[in-house]
PDB file of C-alpha atoms and ligand atoms in Angstrom:
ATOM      1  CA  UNK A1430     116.033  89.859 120.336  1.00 47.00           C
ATOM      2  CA  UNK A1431     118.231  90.053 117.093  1.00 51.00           C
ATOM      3  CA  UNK A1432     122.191  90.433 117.279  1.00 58.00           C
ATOM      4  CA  UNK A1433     124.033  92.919 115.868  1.00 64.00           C
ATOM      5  CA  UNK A1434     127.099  91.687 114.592  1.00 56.00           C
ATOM      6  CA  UNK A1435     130.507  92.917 115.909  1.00 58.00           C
ATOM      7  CA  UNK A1436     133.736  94.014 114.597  1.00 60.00           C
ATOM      8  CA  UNK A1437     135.032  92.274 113.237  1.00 59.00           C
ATOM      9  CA  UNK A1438     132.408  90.025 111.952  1.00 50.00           C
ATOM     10  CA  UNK A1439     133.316  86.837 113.752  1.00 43.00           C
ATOM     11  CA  UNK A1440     133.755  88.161 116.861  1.00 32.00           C
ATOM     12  CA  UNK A1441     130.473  88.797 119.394  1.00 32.00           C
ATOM     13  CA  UNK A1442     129.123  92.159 120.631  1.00 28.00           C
ATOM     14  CA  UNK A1443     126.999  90.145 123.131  1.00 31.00           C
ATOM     15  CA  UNK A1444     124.958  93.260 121.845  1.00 34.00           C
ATOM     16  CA  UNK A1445     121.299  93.977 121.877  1.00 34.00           C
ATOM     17  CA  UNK A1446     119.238  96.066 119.493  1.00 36.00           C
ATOM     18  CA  UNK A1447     116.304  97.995 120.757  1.00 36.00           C
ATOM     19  CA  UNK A1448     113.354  97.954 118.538  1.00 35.00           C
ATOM     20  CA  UNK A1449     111.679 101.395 118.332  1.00 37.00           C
ATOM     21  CA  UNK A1450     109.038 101.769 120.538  1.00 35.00           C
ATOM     22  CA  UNK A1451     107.110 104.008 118.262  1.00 32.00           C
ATOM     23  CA  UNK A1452     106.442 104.223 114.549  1.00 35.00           C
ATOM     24  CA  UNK A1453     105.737 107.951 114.219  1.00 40.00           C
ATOM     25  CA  UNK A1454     106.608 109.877 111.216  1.00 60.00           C
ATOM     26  CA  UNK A1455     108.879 112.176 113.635  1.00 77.00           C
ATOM     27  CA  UNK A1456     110.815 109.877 115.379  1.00 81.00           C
ATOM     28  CA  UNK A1457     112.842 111.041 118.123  1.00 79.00           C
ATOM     29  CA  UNK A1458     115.546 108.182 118.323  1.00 76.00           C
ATOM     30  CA  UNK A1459     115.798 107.838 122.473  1.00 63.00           C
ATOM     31  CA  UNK A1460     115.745 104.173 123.918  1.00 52.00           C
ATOM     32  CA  UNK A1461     112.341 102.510 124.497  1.00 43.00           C
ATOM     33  CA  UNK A1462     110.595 104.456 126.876  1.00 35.00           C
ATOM     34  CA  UNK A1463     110.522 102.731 129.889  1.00 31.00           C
ATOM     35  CA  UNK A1464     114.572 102.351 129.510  1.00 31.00           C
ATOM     36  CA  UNK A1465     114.727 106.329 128.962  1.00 32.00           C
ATOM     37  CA  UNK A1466     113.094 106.905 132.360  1.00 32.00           C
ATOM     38  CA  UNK A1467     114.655 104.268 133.971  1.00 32.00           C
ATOM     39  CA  UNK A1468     118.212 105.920 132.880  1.00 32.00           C
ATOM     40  CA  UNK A1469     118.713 109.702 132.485  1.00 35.00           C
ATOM     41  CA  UNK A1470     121.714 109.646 130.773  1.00 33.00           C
ATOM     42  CA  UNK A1471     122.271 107.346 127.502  1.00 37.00           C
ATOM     43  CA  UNK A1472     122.220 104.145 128.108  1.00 35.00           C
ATOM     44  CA  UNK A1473     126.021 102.704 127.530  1.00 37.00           C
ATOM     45  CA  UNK A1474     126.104 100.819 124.615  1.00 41.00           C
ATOM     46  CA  UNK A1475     129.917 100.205 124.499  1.00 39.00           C
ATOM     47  CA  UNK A1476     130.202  96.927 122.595  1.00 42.00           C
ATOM     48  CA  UNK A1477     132.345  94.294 125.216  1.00 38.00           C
ATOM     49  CA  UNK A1478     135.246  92.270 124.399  1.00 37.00           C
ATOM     50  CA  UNK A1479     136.114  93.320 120.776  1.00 44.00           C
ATOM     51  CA  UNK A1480     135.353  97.476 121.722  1.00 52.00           C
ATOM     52  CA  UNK A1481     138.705  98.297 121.500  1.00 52.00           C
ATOM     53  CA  UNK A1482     139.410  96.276 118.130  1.00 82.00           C
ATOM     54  CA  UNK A1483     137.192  98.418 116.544  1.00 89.00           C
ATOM     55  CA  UNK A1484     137.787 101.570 118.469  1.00 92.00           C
ATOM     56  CA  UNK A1485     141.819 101.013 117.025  1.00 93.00           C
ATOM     57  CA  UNK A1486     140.808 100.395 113.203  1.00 94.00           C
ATOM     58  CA  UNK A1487     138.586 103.766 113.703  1.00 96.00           C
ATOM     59  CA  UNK A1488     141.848 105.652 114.690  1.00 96.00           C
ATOM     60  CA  UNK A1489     143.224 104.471 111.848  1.00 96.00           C
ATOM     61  CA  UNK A1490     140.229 105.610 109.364  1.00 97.00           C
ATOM     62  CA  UNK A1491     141.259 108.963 111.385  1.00 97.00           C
ATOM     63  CA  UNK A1492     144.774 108.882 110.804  1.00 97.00           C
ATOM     64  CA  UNK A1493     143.946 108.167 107.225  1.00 97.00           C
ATOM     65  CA  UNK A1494     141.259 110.911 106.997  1.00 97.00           C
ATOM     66  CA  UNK A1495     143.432 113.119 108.835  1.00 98.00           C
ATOM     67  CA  UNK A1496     146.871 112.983 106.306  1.00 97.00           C
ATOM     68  CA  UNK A1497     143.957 113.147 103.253  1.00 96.00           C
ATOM     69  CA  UNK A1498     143.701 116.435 104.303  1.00 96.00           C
ATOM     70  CA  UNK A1499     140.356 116.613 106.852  1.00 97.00           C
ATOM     71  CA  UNK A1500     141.621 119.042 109.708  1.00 96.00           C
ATOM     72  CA  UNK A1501     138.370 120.016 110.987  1.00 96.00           C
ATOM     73  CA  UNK A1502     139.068 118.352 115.390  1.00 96.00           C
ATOM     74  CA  UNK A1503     135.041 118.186 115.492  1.00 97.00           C
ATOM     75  CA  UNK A1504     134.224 116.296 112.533  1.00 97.00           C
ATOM     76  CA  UNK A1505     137.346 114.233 112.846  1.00 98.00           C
ATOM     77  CA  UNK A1506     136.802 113.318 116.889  1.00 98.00           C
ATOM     78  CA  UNK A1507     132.912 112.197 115.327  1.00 98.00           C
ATOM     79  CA  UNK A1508     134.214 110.291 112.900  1.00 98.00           C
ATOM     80  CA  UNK A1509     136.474 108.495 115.493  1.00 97.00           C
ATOM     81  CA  UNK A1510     133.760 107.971 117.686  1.00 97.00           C
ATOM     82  CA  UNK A1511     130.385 106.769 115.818  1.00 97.00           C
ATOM     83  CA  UNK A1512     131.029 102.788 114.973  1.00 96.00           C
ATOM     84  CA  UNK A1513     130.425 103.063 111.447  1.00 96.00           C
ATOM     85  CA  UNK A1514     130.052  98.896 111.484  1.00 94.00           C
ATOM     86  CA  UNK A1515     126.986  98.984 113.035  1.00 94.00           C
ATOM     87  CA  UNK A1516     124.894 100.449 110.449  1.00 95.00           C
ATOM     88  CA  UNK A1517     126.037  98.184 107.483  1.00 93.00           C
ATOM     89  CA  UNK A1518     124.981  94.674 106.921  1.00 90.00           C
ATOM     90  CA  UNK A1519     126.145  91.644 108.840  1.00 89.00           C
ATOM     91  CA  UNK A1520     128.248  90.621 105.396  1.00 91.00           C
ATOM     92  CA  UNK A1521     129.732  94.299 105.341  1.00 93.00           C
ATOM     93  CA  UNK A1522     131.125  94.734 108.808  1.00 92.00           C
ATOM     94  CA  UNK A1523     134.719  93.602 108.300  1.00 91.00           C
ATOM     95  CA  UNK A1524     134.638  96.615 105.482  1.00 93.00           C
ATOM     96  CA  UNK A1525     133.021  99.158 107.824  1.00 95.00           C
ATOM     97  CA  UNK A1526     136.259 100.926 108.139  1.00 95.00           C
ATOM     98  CA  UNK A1527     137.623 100.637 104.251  1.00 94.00           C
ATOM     99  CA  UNK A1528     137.518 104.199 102.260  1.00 92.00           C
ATOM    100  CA  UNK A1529     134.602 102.545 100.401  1.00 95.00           C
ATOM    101  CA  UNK A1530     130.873 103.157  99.892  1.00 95.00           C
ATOM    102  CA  UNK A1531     128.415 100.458 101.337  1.00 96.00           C
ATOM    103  CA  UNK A1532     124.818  99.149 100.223  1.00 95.00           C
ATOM    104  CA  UNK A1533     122.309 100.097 102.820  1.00 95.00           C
ATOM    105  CA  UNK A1534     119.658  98.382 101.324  1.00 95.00           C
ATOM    106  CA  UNK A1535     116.651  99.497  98.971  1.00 95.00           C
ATOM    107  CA  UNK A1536     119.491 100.018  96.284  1.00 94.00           C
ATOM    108  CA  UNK A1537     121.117 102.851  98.700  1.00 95.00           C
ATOM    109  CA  UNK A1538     124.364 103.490  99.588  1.00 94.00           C
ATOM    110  CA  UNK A1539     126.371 104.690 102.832  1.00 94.00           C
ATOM    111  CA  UNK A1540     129.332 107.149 101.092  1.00 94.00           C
ATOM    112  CA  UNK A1541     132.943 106.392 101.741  1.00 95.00           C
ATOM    113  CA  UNK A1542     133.625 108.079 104.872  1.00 97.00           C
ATOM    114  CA  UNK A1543     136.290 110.199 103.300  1.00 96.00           C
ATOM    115  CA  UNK A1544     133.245 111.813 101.409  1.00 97.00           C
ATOM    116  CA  UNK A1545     130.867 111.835 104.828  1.00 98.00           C
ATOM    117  CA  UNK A1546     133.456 113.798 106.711  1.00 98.00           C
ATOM    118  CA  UNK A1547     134.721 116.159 104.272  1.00 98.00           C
ATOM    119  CA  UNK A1548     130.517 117.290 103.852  1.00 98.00           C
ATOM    120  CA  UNK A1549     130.077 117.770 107.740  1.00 98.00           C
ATOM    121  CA  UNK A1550     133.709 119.598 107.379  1.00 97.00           C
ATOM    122  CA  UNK A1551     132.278 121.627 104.910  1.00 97.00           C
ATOM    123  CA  UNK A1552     128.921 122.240 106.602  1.00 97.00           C
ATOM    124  CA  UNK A1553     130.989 123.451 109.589  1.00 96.00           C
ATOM    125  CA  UNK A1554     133.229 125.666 107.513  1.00 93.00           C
ATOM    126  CA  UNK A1555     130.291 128.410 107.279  1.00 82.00           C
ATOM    127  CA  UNK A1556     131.077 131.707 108.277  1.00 72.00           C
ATOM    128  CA  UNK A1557     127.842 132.717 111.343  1.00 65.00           C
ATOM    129  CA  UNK A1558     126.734 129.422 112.227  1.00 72.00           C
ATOM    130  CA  UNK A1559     128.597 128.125 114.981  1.00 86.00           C
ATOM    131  CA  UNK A1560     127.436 128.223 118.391  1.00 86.00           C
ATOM    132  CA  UNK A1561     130.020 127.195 121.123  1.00 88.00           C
ATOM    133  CA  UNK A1562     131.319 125.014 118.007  1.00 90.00           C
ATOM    134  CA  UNK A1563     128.100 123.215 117.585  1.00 94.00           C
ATOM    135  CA  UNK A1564     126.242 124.058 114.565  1.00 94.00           C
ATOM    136  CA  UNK A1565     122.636 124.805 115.417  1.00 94.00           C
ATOM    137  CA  UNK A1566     119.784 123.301 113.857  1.00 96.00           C
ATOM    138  CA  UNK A1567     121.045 120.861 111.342  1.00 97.00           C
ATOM    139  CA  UNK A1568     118.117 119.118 108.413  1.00 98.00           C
ATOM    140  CA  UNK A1569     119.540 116.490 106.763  1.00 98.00           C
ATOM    141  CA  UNK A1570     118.122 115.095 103.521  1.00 98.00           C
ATOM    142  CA  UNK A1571     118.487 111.312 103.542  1.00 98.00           C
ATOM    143  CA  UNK A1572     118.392 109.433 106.409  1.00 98.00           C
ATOM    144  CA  UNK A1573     119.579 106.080 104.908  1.00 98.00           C
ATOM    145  CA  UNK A1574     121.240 103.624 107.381  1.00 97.00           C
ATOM    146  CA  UNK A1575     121.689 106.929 109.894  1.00 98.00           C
ATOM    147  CA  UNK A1576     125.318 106.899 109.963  1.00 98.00           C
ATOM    148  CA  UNK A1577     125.656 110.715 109.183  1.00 98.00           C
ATOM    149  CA  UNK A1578     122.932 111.551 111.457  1.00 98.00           C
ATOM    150  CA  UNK A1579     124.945 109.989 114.078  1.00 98.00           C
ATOM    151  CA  UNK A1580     127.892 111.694 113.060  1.00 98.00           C
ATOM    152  CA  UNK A1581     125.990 115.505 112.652  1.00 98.00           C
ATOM    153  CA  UNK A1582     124.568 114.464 116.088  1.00 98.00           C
ATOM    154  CA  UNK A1583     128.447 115.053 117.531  1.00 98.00           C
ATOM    155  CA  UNK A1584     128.943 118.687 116.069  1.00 97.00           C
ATOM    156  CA  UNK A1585     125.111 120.394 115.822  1.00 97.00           C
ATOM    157  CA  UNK A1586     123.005 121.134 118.594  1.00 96.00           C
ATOM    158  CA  UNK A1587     119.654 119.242 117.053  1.00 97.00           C
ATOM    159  CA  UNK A1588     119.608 117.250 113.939  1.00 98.00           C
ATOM    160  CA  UNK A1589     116.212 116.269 112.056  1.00 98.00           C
ATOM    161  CA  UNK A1590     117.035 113.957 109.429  1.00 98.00           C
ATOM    162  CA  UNK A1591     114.550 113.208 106.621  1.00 98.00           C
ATOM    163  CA  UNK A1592     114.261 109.666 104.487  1.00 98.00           C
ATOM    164  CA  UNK A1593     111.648 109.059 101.826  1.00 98.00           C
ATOM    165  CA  UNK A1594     111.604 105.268 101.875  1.00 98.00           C
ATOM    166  CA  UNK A1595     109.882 103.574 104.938  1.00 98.00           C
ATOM    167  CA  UNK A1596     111.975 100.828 105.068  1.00 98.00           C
ATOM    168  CA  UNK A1597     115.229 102.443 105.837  1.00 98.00           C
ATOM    169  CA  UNK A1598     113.576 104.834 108.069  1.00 98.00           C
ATOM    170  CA  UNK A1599     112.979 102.462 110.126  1.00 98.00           C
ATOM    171  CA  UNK A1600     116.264 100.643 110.270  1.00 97.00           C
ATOM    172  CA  UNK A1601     117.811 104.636 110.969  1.00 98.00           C
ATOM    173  CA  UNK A1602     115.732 104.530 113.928  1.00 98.00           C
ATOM    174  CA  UNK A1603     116.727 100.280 114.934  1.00 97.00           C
ATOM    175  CA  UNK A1604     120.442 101.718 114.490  1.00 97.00           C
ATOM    176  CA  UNK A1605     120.519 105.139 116.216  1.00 98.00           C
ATOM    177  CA  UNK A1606     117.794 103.956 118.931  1.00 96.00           C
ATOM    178  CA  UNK A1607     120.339 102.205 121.774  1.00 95.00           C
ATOM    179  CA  UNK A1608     122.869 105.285 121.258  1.00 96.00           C
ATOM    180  CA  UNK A1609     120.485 107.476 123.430  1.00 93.00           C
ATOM    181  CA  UNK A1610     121.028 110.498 121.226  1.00 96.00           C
ATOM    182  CA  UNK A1611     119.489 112.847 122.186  1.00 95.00           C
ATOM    183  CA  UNK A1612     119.284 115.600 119.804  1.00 98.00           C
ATOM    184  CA  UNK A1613     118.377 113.588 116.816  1.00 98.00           C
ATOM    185  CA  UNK A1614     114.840 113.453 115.249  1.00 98.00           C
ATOM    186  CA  UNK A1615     113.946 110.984 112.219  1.00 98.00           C
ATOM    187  CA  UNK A1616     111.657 112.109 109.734  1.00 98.00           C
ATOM    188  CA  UNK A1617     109.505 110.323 107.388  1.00 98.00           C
ATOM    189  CA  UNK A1618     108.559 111.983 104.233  1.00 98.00           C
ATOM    190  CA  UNK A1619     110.083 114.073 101.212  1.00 98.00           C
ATOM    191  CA  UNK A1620     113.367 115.851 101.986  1.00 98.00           C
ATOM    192  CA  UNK A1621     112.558 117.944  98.729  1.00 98.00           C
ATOM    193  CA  UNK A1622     109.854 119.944 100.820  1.00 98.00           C
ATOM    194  CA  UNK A1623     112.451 119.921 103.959  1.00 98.00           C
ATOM    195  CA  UNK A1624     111.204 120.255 107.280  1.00 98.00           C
ATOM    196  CA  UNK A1625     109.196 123.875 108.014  1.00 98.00           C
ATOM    197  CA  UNK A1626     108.415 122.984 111.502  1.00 97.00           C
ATOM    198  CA  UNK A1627     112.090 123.453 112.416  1.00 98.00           C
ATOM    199  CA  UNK A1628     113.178 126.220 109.690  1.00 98.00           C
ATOM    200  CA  UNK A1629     115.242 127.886 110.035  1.00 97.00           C
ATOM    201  CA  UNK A1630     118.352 125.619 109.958  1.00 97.00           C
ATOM    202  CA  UNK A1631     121.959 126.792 110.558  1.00 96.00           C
ATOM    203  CA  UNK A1632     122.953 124.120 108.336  1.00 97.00           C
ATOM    204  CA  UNK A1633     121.289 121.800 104.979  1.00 98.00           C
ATOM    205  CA  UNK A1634     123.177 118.247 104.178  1.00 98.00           C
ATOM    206  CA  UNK A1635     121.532 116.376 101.476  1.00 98.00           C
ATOM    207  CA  UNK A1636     123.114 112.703 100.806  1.00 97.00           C
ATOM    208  CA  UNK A1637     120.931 112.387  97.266  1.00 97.00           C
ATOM    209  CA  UNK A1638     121.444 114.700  94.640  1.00 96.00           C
ATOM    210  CA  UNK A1639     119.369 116.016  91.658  1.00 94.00           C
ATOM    211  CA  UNK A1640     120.392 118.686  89.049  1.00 94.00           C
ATOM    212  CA  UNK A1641     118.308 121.722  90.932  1.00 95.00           C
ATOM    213  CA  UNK A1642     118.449 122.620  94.469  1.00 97.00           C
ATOM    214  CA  UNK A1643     114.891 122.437  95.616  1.00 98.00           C
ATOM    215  CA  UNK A1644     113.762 126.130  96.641  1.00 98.00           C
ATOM    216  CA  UNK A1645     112.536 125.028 100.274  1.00 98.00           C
ATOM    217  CA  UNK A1646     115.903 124.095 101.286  1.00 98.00           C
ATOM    218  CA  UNK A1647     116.720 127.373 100.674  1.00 98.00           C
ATOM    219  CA  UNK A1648     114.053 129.087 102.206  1.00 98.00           C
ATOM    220  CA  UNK A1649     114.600 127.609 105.439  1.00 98.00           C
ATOM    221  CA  UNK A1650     118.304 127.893 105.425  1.00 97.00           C
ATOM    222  CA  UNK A1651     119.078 130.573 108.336  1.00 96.00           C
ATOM    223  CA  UNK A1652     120.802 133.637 107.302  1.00 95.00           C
ATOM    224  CA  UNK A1653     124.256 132.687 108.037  1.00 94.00           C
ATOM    225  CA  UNK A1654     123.856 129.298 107.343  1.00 96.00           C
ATOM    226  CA  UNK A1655     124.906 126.727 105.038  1.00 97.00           C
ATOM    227  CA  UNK A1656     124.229 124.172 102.273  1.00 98.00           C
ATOM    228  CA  UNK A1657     126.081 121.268 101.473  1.00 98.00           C
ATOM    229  CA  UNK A1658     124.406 118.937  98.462  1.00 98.00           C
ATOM    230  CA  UNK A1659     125.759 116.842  95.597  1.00 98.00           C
ATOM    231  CA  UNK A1660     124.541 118.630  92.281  1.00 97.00           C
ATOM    232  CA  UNK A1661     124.484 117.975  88.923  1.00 95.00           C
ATOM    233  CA  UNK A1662     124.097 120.877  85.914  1.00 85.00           C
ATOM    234  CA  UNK A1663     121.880 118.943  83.437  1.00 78.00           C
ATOM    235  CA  UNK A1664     122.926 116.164  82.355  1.00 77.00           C
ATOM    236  CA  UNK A1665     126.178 116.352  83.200  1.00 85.00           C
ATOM    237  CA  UNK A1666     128.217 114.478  86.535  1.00 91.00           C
ATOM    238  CA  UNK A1667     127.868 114.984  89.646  1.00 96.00           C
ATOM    239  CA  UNK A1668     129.524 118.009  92.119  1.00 97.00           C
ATOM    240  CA  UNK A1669     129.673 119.198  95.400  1.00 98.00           C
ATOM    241  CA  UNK A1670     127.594 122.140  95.904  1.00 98.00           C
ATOM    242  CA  UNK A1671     127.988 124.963  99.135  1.00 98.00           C
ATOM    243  CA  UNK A1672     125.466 127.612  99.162  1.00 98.00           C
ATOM    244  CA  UNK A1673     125.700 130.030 101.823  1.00 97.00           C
ATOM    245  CA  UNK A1674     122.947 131.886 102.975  1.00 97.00           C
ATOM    246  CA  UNK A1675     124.253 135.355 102.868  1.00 95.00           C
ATOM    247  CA  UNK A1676     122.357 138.966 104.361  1.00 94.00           C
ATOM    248  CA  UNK A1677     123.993 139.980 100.716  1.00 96.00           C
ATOM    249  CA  UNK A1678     122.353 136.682  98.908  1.00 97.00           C
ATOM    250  CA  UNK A1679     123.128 133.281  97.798  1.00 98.00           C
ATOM    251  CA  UNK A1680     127.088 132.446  97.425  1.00 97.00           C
ATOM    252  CA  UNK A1681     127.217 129.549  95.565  1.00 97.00           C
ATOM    253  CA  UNK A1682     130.711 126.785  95.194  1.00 97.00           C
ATOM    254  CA  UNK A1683     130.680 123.908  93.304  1.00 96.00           C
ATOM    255  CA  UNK A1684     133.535 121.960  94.264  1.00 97.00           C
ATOM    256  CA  UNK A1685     134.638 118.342  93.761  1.00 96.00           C
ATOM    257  CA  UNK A1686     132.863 115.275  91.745  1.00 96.00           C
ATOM    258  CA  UNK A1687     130.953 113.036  93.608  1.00 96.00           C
ATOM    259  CA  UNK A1688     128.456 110.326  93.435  1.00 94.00           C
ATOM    260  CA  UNK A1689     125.628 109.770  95.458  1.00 95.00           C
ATOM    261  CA  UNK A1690     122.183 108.209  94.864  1.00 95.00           C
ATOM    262  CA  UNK A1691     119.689 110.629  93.047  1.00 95.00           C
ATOM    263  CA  UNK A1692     117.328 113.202  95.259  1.00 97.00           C
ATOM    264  CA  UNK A1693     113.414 111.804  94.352  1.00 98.00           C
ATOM    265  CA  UNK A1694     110.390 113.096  95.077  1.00 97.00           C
ATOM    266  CA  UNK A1695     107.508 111.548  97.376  1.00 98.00           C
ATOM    267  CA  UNK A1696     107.832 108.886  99.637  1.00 98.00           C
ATOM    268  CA  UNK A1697     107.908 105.212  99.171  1.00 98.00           C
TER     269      UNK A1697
HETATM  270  N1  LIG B2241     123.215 109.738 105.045  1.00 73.00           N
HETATM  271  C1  LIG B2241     122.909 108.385 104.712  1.00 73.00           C
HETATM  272  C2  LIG B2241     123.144 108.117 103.255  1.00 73.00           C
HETATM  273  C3  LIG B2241     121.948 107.510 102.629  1.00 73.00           C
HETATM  274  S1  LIG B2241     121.949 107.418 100.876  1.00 73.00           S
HETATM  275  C4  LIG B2241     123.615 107.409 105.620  1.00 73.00           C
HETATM  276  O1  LIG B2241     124.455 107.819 106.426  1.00 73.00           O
HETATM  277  O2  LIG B2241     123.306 106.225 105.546  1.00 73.00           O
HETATM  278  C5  LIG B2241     120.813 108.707 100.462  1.00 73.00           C
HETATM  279  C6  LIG B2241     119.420 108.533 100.943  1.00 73.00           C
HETATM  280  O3  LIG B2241     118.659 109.612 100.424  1.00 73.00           O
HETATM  281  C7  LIG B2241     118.716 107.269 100.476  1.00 73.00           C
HETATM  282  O4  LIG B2241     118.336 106.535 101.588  1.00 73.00           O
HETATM  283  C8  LIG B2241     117.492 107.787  99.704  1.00 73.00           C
HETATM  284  O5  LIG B2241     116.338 107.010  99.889  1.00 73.00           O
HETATM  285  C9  LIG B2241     117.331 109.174 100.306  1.00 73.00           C
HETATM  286  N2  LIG B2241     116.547 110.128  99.524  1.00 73.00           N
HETATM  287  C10 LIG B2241     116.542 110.364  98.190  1.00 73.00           C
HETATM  288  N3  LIG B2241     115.655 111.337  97.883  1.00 73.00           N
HETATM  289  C11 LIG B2241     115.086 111.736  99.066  1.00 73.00           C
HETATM  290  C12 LIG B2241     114.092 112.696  99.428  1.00 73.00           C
HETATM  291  N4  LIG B2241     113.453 113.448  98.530  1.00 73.00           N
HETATM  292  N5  LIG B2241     113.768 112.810 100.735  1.00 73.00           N
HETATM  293  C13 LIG B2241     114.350 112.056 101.690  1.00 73.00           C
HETATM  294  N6  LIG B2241     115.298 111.128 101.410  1.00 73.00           N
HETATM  295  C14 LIG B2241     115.653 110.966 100.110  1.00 73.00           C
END
C-alpha cells in the first residue's frame, strides 16, 4: 500500500491510503466497503506521532487567517481541522501550511488558503441558506486535489463536487476516501452543465473561472442561495463574483482580484 507522507515531510504518518473501491462517475467518497460496514462511524484517521505538529502549524494558519480578517467560527474551525498536507505532493508538504497556492497536478492548482476560506466565508454569508448553520446542498465546480470539498464538507449538509479531468478525480477520491466523509459525493464530468440530479443547491463554489457564468449554475441555484465564482469581464483580470439568488432576481458583487485556473468545457 502507498504512504502518504507526513508533516512535516521527514517525519512518518505510519499512514495508509485507501484506494477507492469503485470507479463510478458519482463517487461517494466512504472507505472501501467492507471497512464502512465493518465501522459505522468514520474510520479514525488521526495521523500518529507527528498529529499534533501539524495540528499546531494549522492553528497558526488560523491565527493568521483569523487577524487577516476571516471571522466566520465555521469556516475558520474547518480550516483548522482538514490537514491541508495531505492533498499536496510528497515535495509540497512542508509548504502545506504557507499562504501560498500549490500544483495539484495536470497543471492545476490548490489556492492559498487565505483565498479557500474567504470563498466558503463568502458562500456562508448568504442571506436564507443556512440550516442549523450548515449550508444545505452545496455543488462545487472543481474538484482538484479535494481540499475544499473537505473543507465545504465541515459547514454544508451534502457536498457534490464536480472535476472534468479523470486523473485528479481520482486522486480527490484516494485523498478524501480514509476521512469517512460522509456527505461528500465526487463527480466526474463538466461542472459547466452542473449537477441537475441534485438542483437545487443552497450554495455554487466554482474554483475555475471563465468570463461568463454558465446559465445552469444559475438555474439550479435555490432561491435564497448563493454563488461564489472567480470571473473575468472580457478580457480583462480576474474577480470574485457573488450572485445571490434572490425571489426579486439576481444580485450580483464583484469583489476582489483573484487568480484561479480557467473554467473549460468537456471532460478530459
Ligand atoms: N477546489 C480544488 C481546486 C482545484 S483547481 C482543490 O481544493 O484542490 C480547479 C479545478 O477546476 C481544476 O482541477 C480543473 O480541472 C477544474 N475545472 C476546470 N473547468 C472545469 C469544469 N468545467 N468542470 C469541472 N472541473 C473543472
Amino acid at each position: 500500500m502507498k504512504k502518504r507522507p507526513g508533516f512535516p515531510a521527514k517525519v512518518d504518518f505510519g499512514q495508509t491510503h485507501t484506494p477507492p473501491s469503485t470507479q463510478l462517475s458519482a463517487t461517494k467518497v466512504l472507505p472501501s466497503a467492507g471497512l464502512a460496514q465493518k465501522a459505522k462511524t468514520p474510520i479514525n484517521t488521526t495521523p500518529s506521532g507527528i498529529g499534533l505538529d501539524s495540528a499546531k502549524v494549522r492553528e497558526r494558519m488560523v491565527q493568521k487567517l483569523a487577524l487577516q480578517g476571516l471571522e466566520d467560527e465555521w469556516v475558520l474551525k474547518a480550516m483548522g481541522k482538514v490537514e491541508r498536507h495531505r492533498f499536496v505532493d510528497t515535495a509540497l508538504v512542508n509548504q502545506a501550511y504557507e499562504d501560498t497556492s500549490l500544483p495539484i497536478g495536470l497543471g492545476q492548482t490548490i489556492s492559498k488558503p487565505n483565498v479557500v476560506a474567504r470563498m466558503i466565508a463568502l458562500l456562508r454569508g448568504g442571506k436564507n441558506l443556512l440550516i442549523n448553520g450548515k449550508i444545505g446542498k452545496v455543488l462545487e465546480i472543481g474538484t482538484g486535489c479535494g481540499y475544499q470539498a473537505a473543507l465545504l464538507s465541515e459547514v454544508s449538509k451534502a457536498v457534490f463536487s464536480i472535476e472534468r479531468l479523470k486523473g485528479l478525480h481520482d486522486k480527490a477520491i484516494e485523498n478524501l476516501s480514509p476521512m469517512g466523509l460522509h456527505n461528500v459525493t465526487l463527480i466526474f464530468g463538466d461542472g459547466m452543465l452542473g449537477h441537475p440530479g441534485e438542483a437545487p443547491y443552497g450554495g455554487i463554489i466554482s474554483a475555475a473561472g471563465g468570463d461568463t457564468v454558465p446559465q445552469a449554475w444559475i438555474d439550479q441555484l435555490a432561491i435564497g442561495g448563493r454563488l461564489v465564482a472567480p470571473w473575468s469581464s472580457e478580457g480583462a483580470s480576474q474577480s470574485l463574483l457573488v450572485i445571490d439568488k434572490t425571489p426579486q432576481g439576481l444580485q450580483r458583487q464583484v469583489l476582489e482580484p483573484v487568480h484561479f485556473v480557467p473554467l473549460k468545457s468537456g471532460v478530459a
